[in-house]
Coordinates of C-alpha atoms and ligand atoms in Angstrom, one line a residue:
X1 CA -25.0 15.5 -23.5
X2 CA -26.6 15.8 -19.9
X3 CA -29.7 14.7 -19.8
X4 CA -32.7 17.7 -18.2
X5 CA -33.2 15.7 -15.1
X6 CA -29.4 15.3 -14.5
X7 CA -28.2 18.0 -15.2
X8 CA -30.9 19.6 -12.9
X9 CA -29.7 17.3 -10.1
X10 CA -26.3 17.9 -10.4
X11 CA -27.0 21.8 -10.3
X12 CA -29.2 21.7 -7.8
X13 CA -27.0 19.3 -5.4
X14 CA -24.1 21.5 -5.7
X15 CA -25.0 24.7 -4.4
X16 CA -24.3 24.9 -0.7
X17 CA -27.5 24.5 1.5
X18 CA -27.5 27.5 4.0
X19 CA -28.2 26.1 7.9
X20 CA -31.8 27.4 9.2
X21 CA -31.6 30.4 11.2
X22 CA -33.1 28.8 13.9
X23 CA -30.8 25.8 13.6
X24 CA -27.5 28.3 14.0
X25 CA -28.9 29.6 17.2
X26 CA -29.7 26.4 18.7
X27 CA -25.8 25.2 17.5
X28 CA -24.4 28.3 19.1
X29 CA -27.1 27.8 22.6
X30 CA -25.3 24.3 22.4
X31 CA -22.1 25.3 22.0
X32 CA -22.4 28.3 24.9
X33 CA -23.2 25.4 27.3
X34 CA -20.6 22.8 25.8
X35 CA -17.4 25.1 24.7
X36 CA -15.1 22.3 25.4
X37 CA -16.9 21.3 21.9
X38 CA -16.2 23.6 19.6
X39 CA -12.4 23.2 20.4
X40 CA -12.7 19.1 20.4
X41 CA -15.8 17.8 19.0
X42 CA -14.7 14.3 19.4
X43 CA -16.6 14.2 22.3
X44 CA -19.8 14.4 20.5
X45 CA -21.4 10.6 20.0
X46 CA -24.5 9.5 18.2
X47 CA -25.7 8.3 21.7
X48 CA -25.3 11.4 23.3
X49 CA -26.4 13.4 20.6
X50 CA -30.2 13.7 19.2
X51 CA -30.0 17.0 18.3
X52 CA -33.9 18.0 17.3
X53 CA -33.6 20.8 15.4
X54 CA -31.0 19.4 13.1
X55 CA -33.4 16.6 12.2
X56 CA -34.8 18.0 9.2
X57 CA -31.6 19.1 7.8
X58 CA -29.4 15.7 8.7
X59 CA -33.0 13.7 7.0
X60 CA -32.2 16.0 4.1
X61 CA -28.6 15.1 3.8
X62 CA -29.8 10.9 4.3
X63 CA -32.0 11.6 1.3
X64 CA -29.6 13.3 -1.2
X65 CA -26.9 10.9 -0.1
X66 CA -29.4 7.5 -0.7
X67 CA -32.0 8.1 -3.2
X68 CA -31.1 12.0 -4.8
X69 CA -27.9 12.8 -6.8
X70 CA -25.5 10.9 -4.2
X71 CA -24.1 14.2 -2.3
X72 CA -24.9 17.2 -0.4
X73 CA -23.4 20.5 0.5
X74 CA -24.1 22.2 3.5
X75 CA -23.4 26.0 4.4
X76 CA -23.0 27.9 7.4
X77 CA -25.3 30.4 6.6
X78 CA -25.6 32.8 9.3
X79 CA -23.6 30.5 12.1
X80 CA -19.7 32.0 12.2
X81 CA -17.0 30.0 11.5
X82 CA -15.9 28.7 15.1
X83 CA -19.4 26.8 15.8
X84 CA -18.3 25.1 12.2
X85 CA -16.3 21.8 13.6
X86 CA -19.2 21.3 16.2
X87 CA -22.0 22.0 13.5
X88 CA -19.9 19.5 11.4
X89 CA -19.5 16.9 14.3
X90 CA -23.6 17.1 15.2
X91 CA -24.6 16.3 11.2
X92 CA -22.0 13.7 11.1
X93 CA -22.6 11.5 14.2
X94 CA -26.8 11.8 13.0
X95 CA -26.1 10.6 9.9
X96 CA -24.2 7.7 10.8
X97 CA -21.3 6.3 13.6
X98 CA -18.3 8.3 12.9
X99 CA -15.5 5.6 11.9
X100 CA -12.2 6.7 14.1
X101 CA -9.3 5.1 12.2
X102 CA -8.0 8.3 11.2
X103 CA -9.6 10.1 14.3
X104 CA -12.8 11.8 14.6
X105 CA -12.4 14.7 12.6
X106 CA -9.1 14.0 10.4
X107 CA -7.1 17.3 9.0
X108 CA -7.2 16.8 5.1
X109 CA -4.0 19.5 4.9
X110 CA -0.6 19.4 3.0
X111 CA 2.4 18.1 4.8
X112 CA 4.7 18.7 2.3
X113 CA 5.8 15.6 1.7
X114 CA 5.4 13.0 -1.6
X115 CA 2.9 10.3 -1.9
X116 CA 5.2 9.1 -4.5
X117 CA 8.0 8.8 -2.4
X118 CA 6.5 7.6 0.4
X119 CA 3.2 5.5 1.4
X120 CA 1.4 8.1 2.7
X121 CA -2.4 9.1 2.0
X122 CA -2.5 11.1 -0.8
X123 CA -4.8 13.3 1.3
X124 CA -1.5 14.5 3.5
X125 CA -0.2 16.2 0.2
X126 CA -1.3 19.1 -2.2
X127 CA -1.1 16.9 -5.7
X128 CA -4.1 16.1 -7.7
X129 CA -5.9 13.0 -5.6
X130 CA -7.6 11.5 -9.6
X131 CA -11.1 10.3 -9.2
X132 CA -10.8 7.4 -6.2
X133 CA -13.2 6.3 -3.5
X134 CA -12.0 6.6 0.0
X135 CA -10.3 3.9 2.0
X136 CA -7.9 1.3 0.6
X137 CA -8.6 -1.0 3.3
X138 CA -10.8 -4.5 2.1
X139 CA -13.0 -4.1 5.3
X140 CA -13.2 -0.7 6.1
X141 CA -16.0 0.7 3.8
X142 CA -17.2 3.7 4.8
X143 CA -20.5 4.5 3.0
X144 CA -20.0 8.1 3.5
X145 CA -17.4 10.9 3.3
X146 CA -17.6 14.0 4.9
X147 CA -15.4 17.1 4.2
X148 CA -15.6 20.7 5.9
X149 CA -13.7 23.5 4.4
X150 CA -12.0 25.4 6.7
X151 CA -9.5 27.3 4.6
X152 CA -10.3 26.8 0.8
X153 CA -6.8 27.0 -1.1
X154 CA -6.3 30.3 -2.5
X155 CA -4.3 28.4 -6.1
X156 CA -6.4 25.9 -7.2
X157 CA -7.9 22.4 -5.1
X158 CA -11.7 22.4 -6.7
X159 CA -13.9 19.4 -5.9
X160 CA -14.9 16.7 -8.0
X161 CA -17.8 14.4 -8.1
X162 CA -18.3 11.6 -10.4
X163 CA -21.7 9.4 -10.6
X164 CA -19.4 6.3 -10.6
X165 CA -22.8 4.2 -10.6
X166 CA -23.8 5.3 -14.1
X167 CA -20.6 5.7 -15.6
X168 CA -19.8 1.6 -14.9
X169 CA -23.5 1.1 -16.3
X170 CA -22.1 2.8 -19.6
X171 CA -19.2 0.3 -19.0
X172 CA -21.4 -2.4 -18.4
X173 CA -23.4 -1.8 -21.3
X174 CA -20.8 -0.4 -23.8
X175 CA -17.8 -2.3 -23.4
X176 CA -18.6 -5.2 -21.2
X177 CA -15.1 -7.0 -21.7
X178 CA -13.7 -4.3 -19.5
X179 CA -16.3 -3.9 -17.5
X180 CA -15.2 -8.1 -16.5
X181 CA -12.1 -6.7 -15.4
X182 CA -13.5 -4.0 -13.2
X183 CA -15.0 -7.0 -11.5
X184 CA -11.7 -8.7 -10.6
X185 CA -10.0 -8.4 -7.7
X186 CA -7.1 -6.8 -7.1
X187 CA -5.0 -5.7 -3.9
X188 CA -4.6 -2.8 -2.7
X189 CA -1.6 -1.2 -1.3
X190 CA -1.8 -0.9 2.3
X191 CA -1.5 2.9 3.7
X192 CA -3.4 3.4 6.5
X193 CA -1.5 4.5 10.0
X194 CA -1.0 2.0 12.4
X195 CA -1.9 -1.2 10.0
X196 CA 0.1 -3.9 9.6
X197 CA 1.6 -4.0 6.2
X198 CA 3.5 -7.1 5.2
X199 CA 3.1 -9.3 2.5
X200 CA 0.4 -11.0 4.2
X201 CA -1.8 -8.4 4.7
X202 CA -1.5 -7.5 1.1
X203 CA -2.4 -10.1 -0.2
X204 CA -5.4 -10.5 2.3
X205 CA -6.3 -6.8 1.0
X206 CA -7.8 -7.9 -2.4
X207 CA -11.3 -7.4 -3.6
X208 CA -13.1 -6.2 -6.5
X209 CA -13.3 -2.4 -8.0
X210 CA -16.9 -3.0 -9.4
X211 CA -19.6 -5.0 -7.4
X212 CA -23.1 -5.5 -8.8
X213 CA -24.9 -7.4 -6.6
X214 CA -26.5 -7.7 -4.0
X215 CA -25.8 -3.7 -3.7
X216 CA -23.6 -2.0 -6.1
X217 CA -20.6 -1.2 -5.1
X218 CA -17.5 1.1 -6.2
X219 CA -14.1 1.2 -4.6
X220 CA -11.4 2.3 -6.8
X221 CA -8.2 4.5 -6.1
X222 CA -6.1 3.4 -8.9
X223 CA -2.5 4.4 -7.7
X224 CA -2.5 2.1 -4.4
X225 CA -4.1 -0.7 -6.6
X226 CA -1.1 -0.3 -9.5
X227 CA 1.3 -0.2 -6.7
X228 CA -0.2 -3.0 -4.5
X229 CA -0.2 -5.3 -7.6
X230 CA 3.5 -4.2 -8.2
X231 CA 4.4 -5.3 -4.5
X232 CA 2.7 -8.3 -4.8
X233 CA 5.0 -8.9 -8.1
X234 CA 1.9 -9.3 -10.2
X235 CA 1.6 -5.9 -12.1
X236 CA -1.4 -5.3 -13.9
X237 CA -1.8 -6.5 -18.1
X238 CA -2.1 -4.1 -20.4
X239 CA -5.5 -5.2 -20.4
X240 CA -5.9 -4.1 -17.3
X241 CA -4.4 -0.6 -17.5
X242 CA -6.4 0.2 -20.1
X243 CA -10.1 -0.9 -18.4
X244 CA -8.8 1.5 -16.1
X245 CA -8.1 4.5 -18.5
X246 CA -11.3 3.9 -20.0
X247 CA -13.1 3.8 -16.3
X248 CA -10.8 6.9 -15.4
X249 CA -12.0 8.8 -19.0
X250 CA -15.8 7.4 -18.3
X251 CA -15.9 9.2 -14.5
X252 CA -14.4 12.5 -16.3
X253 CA -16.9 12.7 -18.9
X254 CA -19.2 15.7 -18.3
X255 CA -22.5 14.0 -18.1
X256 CA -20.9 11.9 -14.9
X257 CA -19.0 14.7 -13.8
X258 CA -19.3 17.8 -11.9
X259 CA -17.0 20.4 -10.3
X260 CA -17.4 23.3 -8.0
X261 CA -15.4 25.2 -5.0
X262 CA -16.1 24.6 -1.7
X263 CA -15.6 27.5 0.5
X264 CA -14.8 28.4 4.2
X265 CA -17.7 27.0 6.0
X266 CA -18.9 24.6 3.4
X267 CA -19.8 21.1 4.4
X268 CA -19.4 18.2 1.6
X269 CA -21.5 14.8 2.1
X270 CA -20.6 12.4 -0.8
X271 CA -21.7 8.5 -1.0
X272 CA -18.7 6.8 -0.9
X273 CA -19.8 3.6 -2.8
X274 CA -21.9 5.0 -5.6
X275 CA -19.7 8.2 -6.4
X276 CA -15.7 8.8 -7.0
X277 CA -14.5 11.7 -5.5
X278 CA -11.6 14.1 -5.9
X279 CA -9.5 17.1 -6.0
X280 CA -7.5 19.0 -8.3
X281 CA -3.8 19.9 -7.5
X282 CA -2.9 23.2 -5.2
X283 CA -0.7 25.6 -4.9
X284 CA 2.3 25.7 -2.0
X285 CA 1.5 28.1 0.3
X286 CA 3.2 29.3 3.2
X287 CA 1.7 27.7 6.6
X288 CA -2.5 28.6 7.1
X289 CA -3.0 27.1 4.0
X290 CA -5.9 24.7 2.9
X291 CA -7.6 23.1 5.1
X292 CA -10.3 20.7 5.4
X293 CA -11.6 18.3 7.9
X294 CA -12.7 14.9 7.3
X295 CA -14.9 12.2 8.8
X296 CA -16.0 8.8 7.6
X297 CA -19.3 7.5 8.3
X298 CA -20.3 4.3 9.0
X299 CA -23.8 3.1 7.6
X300 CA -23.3 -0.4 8.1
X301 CA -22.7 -0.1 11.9
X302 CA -26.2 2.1 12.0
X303 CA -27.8 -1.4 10.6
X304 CA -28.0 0.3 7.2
X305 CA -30.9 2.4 8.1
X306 CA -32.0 4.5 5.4
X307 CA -29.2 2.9 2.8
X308 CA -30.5 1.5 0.1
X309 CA -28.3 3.5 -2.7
X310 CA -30.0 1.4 -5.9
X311 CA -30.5 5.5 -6.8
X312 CA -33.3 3.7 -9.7
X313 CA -35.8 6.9 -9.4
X314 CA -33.0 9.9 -9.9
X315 CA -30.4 8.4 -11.0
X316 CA -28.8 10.7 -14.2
X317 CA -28.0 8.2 -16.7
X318 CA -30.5 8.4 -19.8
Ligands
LIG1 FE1 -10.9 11.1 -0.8

């Protein structure tokens, strides 16, 4: 069963934060005398940006994301929908660098193709994404994803959020012969535009899905793993499978697990080493369908100020 404080933490951390008043005025001031940045806020950069009235909010976000319940969502509150990229953008960039390998602000929207039938992010599709961590790529970690909803799917496409950090501590503590293979390495199937993706670079691409120390660390996204290992012509034991249904069951569990809907105008800040993240499948809808827009953040480029995600005080494992 969820424990009080966890539960608490997961209720509380999942209903959307409305923006200040005062802080959608000065957003729409800002973007009255910069409109070139509400059409292309990739011109926004943590250098040029020290946005003062968004300081309390963006300290907030640090906080949920490093020592609270690992995420945050954000509302518009009062601000309308076209100041949302550049509200987005400004909370972003003062969290942490943006990390550009999929652009600034990458469009998280169906394509209608297959991510079975072609290496392609799963994020360019409408299937069910299963509980993962973002980026496959050994050194590109970005501590923190970002998501704004810009059209929430009409059929389907709810969020999930796993506390990834205490269901491997069950592991850990409950079944610690699988939680020795969560600790192997294994590679990753290489799907990132513009990367080089021969043999090579596979096998280069290999590191752990568990990390304990120094820092705990979580990077798991199951399907490029089973098909990197598969390329490499070293598919995964049985062994191995199954320590990763029993880490895929342990993240679904409902005292790891919560759900909700983002909607237009929502902001979503998860910690992308601590927490698993996801989406349930969607429907096929005609163009103007879902849309979200992504960033990654880079908290080891900003020196790893305010990240030490060791969670100990609010953490919701028992
Ligand atoms: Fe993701």
């Amino acid at each position: 069963m969820i424990a009080g404080a966890s539960s608490e933490a997961w209720r509380r951390a999942s209903v959307a934060m409305p923006l200040p008043e005062d802080v959608a005025r000065a957003i729409e001031a800002f973007g009255a005398e910069f409109p070139a940045l509400l059409r292309e806020p990739e011109g926004l950069t943590r250098e040029a940006v020290d946005f003062e009235a968004l300081r309390p909010l963006v300290e907030w976000v640090r906080s949920e994301l490093d020592a609270g319940p690992g995420f945050a969502a954000v509302a518009l509150g009062s601000l309308g929908l076209a100041y949302a990229r550049l509200a987005f953008g400004l909370i972003g960039v003062m969290l942490a660098p943006p990390i550009d390998r999929y652009g600034f602000h990458y469009a998280v929207a169906d394509t209608g193709q297959s991510y079975e039938e072609k290496a392609i992010p799963i994020s360019m599709t409408r299937a069910s994404t299963g509980l993962h961590t973002d980026s496959s790529a050994r050194d590109c970690v970005p501590g923190t994803v970002a998501l704004l909803c810009e059209r929430p799917s009409s059929d389907g496409g709810e969020s999930l959020i796993a506390d990834a950090f205490s269901a491997c501590r069950w592991i850990r503590d409950n079944r610690p012969e699988v939680d020795e293979i969560l600790q192997r390495s294994f590679v990753r199937k290489i799907v990132t535009p513009g990367l080089d993706k021969g043999l090579d670079s596979l096998r280069r691409n290999r590191f752990p899905i568990v990390r304990w120390g120094p820092e705990f660390e979580f990077r798991y996204m199951r399907y490029w793993i089973v098909e990197g290992q598969k390329e490499l012509g070293q598919p995964l034991s049985t062994a191995e499978l199954g320590a990763f249904d029993l880490l895929d069951e342990t993240l679904m569990r409902p005292e790891f697990l919560t759900t909700f809907r983002l909607e237009a105008g929502d902001m979503l800040f998860v910690n992308n080493t601590h927490l698993a993240h996801g989406r349930t499948a969607y429907g096929e809808v005609p163009a103007g369908g879902r849309l979200l827009w992504r960033m990654w953040l880079d908290e080891r480029a900003a020196g790893g100020v305010g990240y030490k995600p060791e969670r100990t005080g609010l953490s919701w494992a028992p």
